[in-house]
Coordinates of C-alpha atoms and ligand atoms in Angstrom, one line a residue:
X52 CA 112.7 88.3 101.2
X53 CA 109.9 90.0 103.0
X54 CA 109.9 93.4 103.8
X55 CA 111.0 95.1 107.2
X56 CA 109.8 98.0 108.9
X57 CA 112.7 100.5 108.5
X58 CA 112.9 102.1 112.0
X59 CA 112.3 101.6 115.5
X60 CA 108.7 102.8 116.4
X61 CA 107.7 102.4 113.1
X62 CA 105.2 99.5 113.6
X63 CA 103.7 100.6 116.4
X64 CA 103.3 104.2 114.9
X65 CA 101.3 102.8 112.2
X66 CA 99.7 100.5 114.4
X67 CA 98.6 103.7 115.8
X68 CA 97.4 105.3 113.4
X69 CA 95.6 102.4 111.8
X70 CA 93.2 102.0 114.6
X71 CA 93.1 106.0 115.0
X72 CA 90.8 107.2 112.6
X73 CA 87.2 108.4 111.9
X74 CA 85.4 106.3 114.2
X75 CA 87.6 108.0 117.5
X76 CA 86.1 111.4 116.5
X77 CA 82.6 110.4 115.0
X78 CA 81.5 107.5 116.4
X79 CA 83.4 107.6 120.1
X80 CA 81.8 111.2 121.4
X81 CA 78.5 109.8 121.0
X82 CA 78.8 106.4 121.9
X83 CA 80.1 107.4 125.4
X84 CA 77.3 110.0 125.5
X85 CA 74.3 107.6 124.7
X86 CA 75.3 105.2 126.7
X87 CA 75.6 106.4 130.1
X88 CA 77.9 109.6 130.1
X89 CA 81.5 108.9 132.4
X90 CA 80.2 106.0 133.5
X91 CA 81.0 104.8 129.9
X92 CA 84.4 104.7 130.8
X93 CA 84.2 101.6 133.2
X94 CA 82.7 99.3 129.9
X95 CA 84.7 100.7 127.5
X96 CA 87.8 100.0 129.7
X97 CA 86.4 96.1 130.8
X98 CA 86.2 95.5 127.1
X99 CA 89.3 97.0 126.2
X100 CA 91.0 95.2 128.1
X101 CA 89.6 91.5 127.8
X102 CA 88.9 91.8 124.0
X103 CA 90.8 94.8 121.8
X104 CA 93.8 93.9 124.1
X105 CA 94.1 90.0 123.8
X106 CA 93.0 89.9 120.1
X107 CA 95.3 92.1 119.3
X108 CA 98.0 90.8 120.8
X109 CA 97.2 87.7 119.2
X110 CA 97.1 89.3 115.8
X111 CA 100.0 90.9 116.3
X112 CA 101.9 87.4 117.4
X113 CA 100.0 85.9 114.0
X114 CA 101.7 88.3 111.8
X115 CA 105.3 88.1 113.5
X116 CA 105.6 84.8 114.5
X117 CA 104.2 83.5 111.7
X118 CA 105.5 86.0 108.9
X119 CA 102.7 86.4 106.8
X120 CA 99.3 88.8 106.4
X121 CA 96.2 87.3 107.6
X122 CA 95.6 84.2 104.6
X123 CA 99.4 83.1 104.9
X124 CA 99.3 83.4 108.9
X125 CA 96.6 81.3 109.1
X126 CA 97.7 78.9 106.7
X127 CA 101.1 79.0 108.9
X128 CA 99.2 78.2 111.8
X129 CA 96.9 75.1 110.4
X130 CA 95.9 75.0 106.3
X131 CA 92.5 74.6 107.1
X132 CA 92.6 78.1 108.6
X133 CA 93.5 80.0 105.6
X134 CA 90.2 80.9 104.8
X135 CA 89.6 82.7 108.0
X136 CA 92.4 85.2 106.9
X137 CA 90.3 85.7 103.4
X138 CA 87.5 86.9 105.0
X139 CA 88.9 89.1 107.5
X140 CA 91.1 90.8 104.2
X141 CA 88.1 90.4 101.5
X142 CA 85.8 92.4 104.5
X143 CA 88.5 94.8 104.6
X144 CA 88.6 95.0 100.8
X145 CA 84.5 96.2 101.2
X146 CA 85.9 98.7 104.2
X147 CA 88.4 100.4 101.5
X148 CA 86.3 100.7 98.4
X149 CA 84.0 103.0 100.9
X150 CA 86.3 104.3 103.4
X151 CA 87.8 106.2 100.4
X152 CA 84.6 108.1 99.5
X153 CA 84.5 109.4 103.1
X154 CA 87.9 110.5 102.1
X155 CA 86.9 112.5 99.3
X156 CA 84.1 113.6 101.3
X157 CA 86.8 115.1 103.8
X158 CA 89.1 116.6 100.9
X159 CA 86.3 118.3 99.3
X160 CA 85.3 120.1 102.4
X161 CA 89.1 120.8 103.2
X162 CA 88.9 123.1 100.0
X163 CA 85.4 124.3 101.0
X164 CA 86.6 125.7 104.3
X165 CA 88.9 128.1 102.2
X166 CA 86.0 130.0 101.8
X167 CA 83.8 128.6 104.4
X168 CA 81.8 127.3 101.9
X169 CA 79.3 125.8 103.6
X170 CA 77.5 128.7 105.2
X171 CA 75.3 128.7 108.5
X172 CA 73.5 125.5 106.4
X173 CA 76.3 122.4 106.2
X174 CA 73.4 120.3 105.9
X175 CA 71.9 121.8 102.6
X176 CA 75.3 121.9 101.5
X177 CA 76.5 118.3 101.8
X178 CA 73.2 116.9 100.7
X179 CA 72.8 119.2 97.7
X180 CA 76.3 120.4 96.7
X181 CA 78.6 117.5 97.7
X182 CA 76.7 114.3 97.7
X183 CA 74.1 115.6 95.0
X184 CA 71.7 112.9 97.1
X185 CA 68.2 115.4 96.6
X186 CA 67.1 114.0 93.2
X187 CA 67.6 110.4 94.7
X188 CA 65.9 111.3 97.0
X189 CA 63.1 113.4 95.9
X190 CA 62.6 110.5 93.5
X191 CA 62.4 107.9 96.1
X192 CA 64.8 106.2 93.9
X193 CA 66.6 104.1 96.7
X194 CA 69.6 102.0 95.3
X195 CA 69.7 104.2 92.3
X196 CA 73.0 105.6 91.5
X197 CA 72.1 108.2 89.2
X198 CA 75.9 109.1 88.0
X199 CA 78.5 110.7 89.9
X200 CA 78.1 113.3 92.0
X201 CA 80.7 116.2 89.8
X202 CA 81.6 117.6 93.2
X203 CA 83.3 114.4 94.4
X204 CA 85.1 112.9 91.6
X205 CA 88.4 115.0 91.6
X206 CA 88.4 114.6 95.7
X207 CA 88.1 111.1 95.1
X208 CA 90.8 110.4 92.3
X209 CA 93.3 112.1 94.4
X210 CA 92.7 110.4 97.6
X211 CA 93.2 107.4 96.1
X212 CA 96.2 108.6 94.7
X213 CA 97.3 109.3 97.5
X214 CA 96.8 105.9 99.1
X215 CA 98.1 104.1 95.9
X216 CA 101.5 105.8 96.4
X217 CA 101.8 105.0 100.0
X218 CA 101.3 101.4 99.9
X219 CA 103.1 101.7 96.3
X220 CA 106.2 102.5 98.0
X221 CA 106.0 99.3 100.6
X222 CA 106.7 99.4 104.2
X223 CA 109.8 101.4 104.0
X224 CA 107.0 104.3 102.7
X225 CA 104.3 103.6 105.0
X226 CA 107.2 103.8 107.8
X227 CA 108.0 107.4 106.6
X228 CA 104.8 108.4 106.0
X229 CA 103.3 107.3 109.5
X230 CA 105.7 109.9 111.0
X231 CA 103.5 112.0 110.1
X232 CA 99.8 110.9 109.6
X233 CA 99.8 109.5 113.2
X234 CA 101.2 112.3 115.0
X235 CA 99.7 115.4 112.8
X236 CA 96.0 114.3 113.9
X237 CA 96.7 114.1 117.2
X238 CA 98.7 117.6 117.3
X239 CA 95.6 119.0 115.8
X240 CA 92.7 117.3 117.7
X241 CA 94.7 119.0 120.7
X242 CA 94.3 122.6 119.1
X243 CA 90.9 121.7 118.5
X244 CA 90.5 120.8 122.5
X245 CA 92.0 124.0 123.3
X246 CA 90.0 126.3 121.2
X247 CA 86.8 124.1 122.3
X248 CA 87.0 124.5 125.9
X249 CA 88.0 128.3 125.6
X250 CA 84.3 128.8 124.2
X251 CA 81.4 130.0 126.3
X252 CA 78.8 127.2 126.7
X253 CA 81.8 124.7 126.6
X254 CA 81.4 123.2 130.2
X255 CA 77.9 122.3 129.3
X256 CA 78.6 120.8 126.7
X257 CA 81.4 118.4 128.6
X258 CA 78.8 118.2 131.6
X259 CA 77.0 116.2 128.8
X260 CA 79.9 114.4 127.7
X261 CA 80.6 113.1 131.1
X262 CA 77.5 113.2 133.5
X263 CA 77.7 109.8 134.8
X264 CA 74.8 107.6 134.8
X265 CA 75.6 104.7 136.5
X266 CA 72.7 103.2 136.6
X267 CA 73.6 102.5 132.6
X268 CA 75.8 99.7 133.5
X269 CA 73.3 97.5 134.3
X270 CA 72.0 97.6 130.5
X271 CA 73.4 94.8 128.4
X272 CA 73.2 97.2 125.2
X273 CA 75.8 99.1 126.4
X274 CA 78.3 96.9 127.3
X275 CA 77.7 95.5 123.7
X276 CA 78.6 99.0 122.5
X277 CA 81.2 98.9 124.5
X278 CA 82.9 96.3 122.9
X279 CA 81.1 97.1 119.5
X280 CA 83.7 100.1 119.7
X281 CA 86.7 98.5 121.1
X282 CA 86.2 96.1 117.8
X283 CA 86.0 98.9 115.4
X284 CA 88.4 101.1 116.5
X285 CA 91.0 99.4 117.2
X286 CA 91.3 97.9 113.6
X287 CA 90.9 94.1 114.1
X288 CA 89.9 91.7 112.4
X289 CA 90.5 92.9 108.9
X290 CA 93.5 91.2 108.8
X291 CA 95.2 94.9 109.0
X292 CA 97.3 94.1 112.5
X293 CA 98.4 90.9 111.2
X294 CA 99.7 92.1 107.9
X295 CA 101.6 95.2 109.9
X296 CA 103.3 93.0 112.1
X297 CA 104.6 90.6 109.8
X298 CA 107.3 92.8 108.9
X299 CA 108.5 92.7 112.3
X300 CA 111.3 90.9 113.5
X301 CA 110.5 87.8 114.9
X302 CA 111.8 88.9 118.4
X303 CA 109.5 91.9 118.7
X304 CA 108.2 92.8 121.7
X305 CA 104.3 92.3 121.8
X306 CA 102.5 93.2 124.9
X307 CA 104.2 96.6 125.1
X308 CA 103.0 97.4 121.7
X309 CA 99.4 96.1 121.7
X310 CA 99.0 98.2 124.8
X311 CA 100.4 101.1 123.5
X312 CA 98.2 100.9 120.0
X313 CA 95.1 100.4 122.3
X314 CA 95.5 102.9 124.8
X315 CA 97.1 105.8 122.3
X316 CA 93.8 105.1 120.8
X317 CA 91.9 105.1 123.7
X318 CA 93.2 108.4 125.3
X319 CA 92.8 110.1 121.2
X320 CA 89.0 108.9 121.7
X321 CA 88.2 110.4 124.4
X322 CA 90.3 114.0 123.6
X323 CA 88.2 114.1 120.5
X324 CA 85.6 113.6 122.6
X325 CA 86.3 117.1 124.4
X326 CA 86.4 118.4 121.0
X327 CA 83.2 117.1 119.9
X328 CA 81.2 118.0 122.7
X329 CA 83.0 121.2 124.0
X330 CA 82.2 122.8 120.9
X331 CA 78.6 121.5 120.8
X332 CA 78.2 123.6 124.3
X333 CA 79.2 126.5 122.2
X334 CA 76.6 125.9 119.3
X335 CA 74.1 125.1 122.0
X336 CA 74.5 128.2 123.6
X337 CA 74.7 130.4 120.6
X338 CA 71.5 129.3 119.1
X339 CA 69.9 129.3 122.7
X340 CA 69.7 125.6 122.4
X341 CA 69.8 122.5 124.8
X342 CA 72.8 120.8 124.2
X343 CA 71.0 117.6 123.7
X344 CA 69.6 118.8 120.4
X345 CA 72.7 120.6 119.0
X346 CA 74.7 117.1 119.3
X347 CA 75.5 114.7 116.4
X348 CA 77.4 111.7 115.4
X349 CA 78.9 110.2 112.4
X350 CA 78.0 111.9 109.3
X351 CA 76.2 114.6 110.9
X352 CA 78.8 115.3 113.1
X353 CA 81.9 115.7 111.0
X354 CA 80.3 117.2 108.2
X355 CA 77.2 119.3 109.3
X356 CA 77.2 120.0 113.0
X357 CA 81.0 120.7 113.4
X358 CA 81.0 122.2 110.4
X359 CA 78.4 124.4 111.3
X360 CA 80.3 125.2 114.3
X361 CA 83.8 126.5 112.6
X362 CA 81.0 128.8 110.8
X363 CA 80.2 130.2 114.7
X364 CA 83.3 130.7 115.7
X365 CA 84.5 133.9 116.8
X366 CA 88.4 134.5 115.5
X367 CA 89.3 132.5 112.6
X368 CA 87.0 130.2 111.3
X369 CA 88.8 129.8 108.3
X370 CA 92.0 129.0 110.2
X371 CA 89.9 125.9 112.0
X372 CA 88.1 124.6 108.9
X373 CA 90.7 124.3 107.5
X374 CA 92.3 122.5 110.8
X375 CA 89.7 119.9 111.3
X376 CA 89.5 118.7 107.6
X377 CA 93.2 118.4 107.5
X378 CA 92.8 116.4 110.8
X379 CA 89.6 114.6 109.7
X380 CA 91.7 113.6 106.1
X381 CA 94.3 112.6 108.2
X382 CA 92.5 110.5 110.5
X383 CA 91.2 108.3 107.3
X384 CA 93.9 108.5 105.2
X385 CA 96.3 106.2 107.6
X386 CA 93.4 104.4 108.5
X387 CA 93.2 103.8 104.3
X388 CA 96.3 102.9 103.8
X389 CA 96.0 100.0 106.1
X390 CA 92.9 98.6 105.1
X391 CA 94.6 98.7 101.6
X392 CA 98.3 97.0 102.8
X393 CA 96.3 93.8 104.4
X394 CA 94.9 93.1 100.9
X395 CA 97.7 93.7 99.0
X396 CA 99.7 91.9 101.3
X397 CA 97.4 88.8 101.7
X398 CA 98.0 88.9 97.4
X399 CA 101.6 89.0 97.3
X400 CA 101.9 86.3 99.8
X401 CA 99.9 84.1 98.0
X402 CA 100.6 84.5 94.5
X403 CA 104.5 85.6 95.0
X404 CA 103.5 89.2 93.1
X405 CA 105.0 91.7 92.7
X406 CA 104.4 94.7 95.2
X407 CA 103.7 97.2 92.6
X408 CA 101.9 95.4 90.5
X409 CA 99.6 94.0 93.4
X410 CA 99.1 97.5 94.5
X411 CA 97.8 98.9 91.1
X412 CA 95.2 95.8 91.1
X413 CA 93.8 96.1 94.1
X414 CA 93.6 100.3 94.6
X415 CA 92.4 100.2 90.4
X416 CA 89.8 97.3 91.4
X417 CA 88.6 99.3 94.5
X418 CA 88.7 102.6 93.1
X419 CA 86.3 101.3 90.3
X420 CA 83.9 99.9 92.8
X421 CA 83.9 102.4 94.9
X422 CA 82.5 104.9 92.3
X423 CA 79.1 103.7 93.6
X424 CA 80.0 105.1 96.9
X425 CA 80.7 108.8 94.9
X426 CA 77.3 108.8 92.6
X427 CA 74.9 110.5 93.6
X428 CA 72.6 107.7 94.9
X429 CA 76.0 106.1 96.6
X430 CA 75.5 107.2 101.0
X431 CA 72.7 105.1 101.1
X432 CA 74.8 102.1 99.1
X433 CA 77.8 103.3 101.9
X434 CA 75.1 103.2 104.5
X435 CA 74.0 99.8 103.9
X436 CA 77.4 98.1 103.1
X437 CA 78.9 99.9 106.1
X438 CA 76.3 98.7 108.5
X439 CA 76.6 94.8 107.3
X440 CA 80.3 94.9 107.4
X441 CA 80.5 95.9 110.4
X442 CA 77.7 94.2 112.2
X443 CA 78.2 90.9 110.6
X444 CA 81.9 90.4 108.9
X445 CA 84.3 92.3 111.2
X446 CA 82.2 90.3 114.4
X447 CA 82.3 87.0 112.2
X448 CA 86.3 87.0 111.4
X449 CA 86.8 88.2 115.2
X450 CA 84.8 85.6 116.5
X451 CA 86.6 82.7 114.1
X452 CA 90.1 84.2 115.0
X453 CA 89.3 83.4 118.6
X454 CA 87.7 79.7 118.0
X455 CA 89.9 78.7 115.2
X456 CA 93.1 80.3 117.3
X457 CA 92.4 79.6 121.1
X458 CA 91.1 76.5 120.0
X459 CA 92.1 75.3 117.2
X460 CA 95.8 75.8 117.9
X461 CA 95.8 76.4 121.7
X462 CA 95.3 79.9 123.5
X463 CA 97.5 78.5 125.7
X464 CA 100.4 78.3 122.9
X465 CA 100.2 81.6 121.6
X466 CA 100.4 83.2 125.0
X467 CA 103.5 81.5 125.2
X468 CA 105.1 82.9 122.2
X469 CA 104.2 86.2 123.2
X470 CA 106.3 85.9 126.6
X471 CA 109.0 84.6 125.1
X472 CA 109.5 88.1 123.4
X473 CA 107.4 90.4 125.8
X474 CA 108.9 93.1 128.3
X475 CA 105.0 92.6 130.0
X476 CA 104.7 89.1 130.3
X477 CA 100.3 87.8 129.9
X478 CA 99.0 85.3 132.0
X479 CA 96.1 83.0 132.2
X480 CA 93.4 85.9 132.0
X481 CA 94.5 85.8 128.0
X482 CA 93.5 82.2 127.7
X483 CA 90.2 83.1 129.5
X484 CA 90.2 86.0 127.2
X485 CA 90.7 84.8 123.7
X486 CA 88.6 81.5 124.4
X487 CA 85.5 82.6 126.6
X488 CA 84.8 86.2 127.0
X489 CA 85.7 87.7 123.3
X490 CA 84.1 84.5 121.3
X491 CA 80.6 85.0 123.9
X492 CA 80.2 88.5 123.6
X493 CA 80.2 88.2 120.1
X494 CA 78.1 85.4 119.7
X495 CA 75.4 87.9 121.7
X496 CA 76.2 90.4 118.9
X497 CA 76.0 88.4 116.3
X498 CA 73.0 86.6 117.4
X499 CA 71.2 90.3 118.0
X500 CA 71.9 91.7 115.1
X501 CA 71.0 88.9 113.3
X502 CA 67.3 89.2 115.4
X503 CA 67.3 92.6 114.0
X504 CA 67.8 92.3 110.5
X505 CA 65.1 89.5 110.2
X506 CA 62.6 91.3 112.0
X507 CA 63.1 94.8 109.4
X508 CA 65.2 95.4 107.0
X509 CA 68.3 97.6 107.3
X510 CA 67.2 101.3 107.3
X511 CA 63.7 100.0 105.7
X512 CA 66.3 100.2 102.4
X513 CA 64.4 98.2 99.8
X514 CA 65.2 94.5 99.4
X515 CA 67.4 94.8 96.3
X516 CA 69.6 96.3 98.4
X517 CA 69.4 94.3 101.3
X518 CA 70.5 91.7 98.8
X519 CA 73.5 93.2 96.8
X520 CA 74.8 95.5 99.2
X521 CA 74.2 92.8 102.0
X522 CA 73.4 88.9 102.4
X523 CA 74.2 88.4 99.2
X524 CA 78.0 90.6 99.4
X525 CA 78.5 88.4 102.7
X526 CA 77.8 85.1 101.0
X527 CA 79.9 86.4 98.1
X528 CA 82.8 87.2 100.8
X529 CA 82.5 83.4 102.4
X530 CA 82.5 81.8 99.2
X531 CA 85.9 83.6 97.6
X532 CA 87.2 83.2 100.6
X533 CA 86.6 78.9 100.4
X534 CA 88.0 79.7 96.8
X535 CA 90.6 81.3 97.6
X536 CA 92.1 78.7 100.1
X537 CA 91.5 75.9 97.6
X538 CA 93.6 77.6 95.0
X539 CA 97.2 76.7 94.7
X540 CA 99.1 79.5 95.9
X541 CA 103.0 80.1 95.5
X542 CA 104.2 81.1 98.7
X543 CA 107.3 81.1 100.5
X544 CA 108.4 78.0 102.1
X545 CA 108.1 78.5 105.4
X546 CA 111.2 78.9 107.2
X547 CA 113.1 79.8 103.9
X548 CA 113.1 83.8 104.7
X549 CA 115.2 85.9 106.8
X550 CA 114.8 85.8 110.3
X551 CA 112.3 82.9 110.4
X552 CA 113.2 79.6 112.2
Ligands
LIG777 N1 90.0 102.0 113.3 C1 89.5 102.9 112.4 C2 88.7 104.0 113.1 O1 88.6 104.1 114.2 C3 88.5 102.4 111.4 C4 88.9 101.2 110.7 C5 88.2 100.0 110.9 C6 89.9 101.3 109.9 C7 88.6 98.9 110.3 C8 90.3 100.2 109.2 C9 89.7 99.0 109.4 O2 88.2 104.9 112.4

């Protein structure tokens, strides 16, 4: 019988904090700054609403209506589907094996801020001490792993402990341990805001976040961000929402909770975004500075500039080192979890495992691989993998979902399961939605980045690279995902299970 979330909430609290994770506090802050300021908001919102909403409603109607994770779901809804739910879990697979090292990043400098560790210099200190990168680099050595980097290996064994156990313990543990991953972040990122905006310089800093350019939203690149963000942050497409709510009850409300995931991580976004920038006014105005230069994003931001920052601040650094690492861990770590749960749930589903035995496989087979991520030569292997993932899987699987769904099986129908259970009932604007706007906006980034890559390679990495930790990791991923369909499964009968009709 397949497993049920245990309480009330529980789905759409892990929902939550699925799509709430690292890319809210590194990636959103910037994003909204580089691309016209406030006026951000009006994009972001637009593609919020006619692409993270619908596709996620119709991933969340996938896993409940249809009672599987992404492979069974799609088999459900036509067999020659199935494969579409392999690639969106086999990109997620790639997602996990280096999402984890930024995990271990994230505990390592949670036990560095004991001692502020890191100085007035983060920068020396994650390249040299953490990620032991230099000799990679000073050798020119791209692609090279040249063994693990000592400082990251005990961060990383326990981070993935820590996710083993979780999805270990099935969705009854997940539901208890969501109680608190989702909510702690939050609670902290709100400390965070207030601390920020009680520092001098801090309303420059904001005044940069938010200075609207509205002349912005006339440039197609950042509506294209826009929805480049939506995408990632709101977890689609990995196969993570569909494997979440197929241990909901058939009856489950939809539209409520897909608006509550998407706007709880919305309105997290742009806090951490008063974070983020707030405390950059500080730095800016400690070091005499114009904002514009103190500012970061990914990487830099969460573990040089910010860290930097805690180093600045006037009572208690300690005390808020120690607060944003627990709150950056905590931002991955459900985030983890989930990327983890769609793959071992696409597994069980298919081969009627075991839970716990399907959960050692796939954390031991993704713990093994991603000890590239934690050698020493490993952020540029992150960097790579990370960009084609993104830029080409997650947009791929999104844009199939759409055709193969909206299509394939009718738009039309699945908006109609959804109001049979919804409070908020969806009209024809999903339709319009899930077959027009989503599929042709990512056919633009697709097309784009594809324009991109063939003009230069990624980062000027070397083509080795390009190859293993690219084109040829993509073609990998389409292939076992044809393989995978082909192979006789042993899944449940449709129908045969609880609360299925
Ligand atoms: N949504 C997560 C974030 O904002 C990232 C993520 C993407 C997690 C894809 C899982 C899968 O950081």
């Amino acid at each position: 019988m397949r497993e049920r979330w245990t309480w009330r909430g529980a789905f759409v609290v892990a929902a939550i904090g699925s799509a709430v994770g690292l890319g809210n506090m590194w990636r959103f802050p910037y994003v909204v700054y580089s691309s016209g300021g406030g006026a951000f908001l009006i994009p972001y919102l637009v593609a919020l609403l006619t692409a993270g909403i619908p596709l996620m409603m119709l991933e969340f109607t996938l896993g409940s209506r249809f009672s599987g994770a992404a492979p069974l779901a799609m088999k459900r809804v036509k067999p020659s589907f199935e494969f579409v739910g392999w690639w969106a879990v086999l990109a997620g697979f790639a997602i996990i094996t280096y999402y984890a090292a930024i995990l271990a990043w994230g505990l390592r400098y949670l036990w560095g801020a004991l001692t502020l560790e890191w100085g007035a210099d983060a920068g020396t200190y994650l390249y040299d001490k953490v990620l032991q990168i230099m000799p990679v680099l000073e050798a020119g050595a791209y692609g090279s792993l040249f063994g693990l980097s000592t400082d990251l290996v005990i961060p990383f064994i326990l981070g993935w402990l820590a996710i083993f156990f979780i999805v270990f313990s099935g969705v009854k543990g997940l539901g208890r341990v969501v109680m608190i991953t989702m909510p702690l972040p939050f609670i902290l990122i709100l400390i965070l805001m207030v601390r920020g905006i009680t520092l001098p310089g801090a309303v420059d800093g904001l005044n940069f976040y938010l200075a609207s350019d509205f002349s912005q939203l006339a440039n197609a690149q950042v509506w294209l961000a826009a929805y480049g963000q939506v995408f990632f942050s709101l977890s689609l497409a990995m196969g993570i929402m569909i494997a979440y709510a197929s241990y909901l009850p058939r009856d489950a409300d939809i539209s409520n909770n897909a608006f509550m995931t998407s706007l709880a991580d919305a309105l997290t976004a742009f806090l951490a975004g008063i974070v983020v920038f707030s405390t950059t006014g500080y730095v800016a105005y400690k070091l005499g500075v114009p904002v514009g230069e103190a500012i970061a994003s990914g990487v830099g931001l969460a573990f040089v500039a910010y860290p930097e920052a805690i180093s600045m601040m006037p009572v208690a650094p300690v005390l808020f080192g120690i607060i944003f690492f627990i709150t950056i861990f905590t931002l991955g770590l459900d985030s983890a979890f989930s990327l983890t749960e769609s793959v071992v749930a696409a597994i069980m589903d298919k081969f009627s495992l075991g839970r716990k035995l399907t959960a050692v496989i796939v954390s031991g087979a993704a713990f093994l691989i991603g000890l590239v991520f934690i050698s020493r030569g490993g952020l540029l292997w992150l960097d790579q993998v990370d960009y084609f993932v993104n830029s080409f899987g997650l947009v791929l699987v999104g844009l199939l979902t759409c055709l193969v769904v909206g299509w394939g099986y009718g738009a039309d129908k699945i908006r109609g399961l959804i109001n049979e259970t919804s409070e908020i009932k969806v009209g024809v604007w999903f339709d319009i939605c899930i077959k027009f706007i989503t599929p042709i906006i990512l056919i633009v980034l697709l097309t784009l980045n594809l324009i991109d890559r063939f003009k230069e390679p990624y980062e000027g990495y070397p083509a080795f690279m390009q190859i293993v930790g690219g084109w040829g990791f993509i073609a990998v991923l389409i292939i076992l995902g044809f393989v995978l369909m082909k192979i006789k499964g042993r899944e449940p009968k449709y129908g045969s299970e609880e609360g299925e009709v």
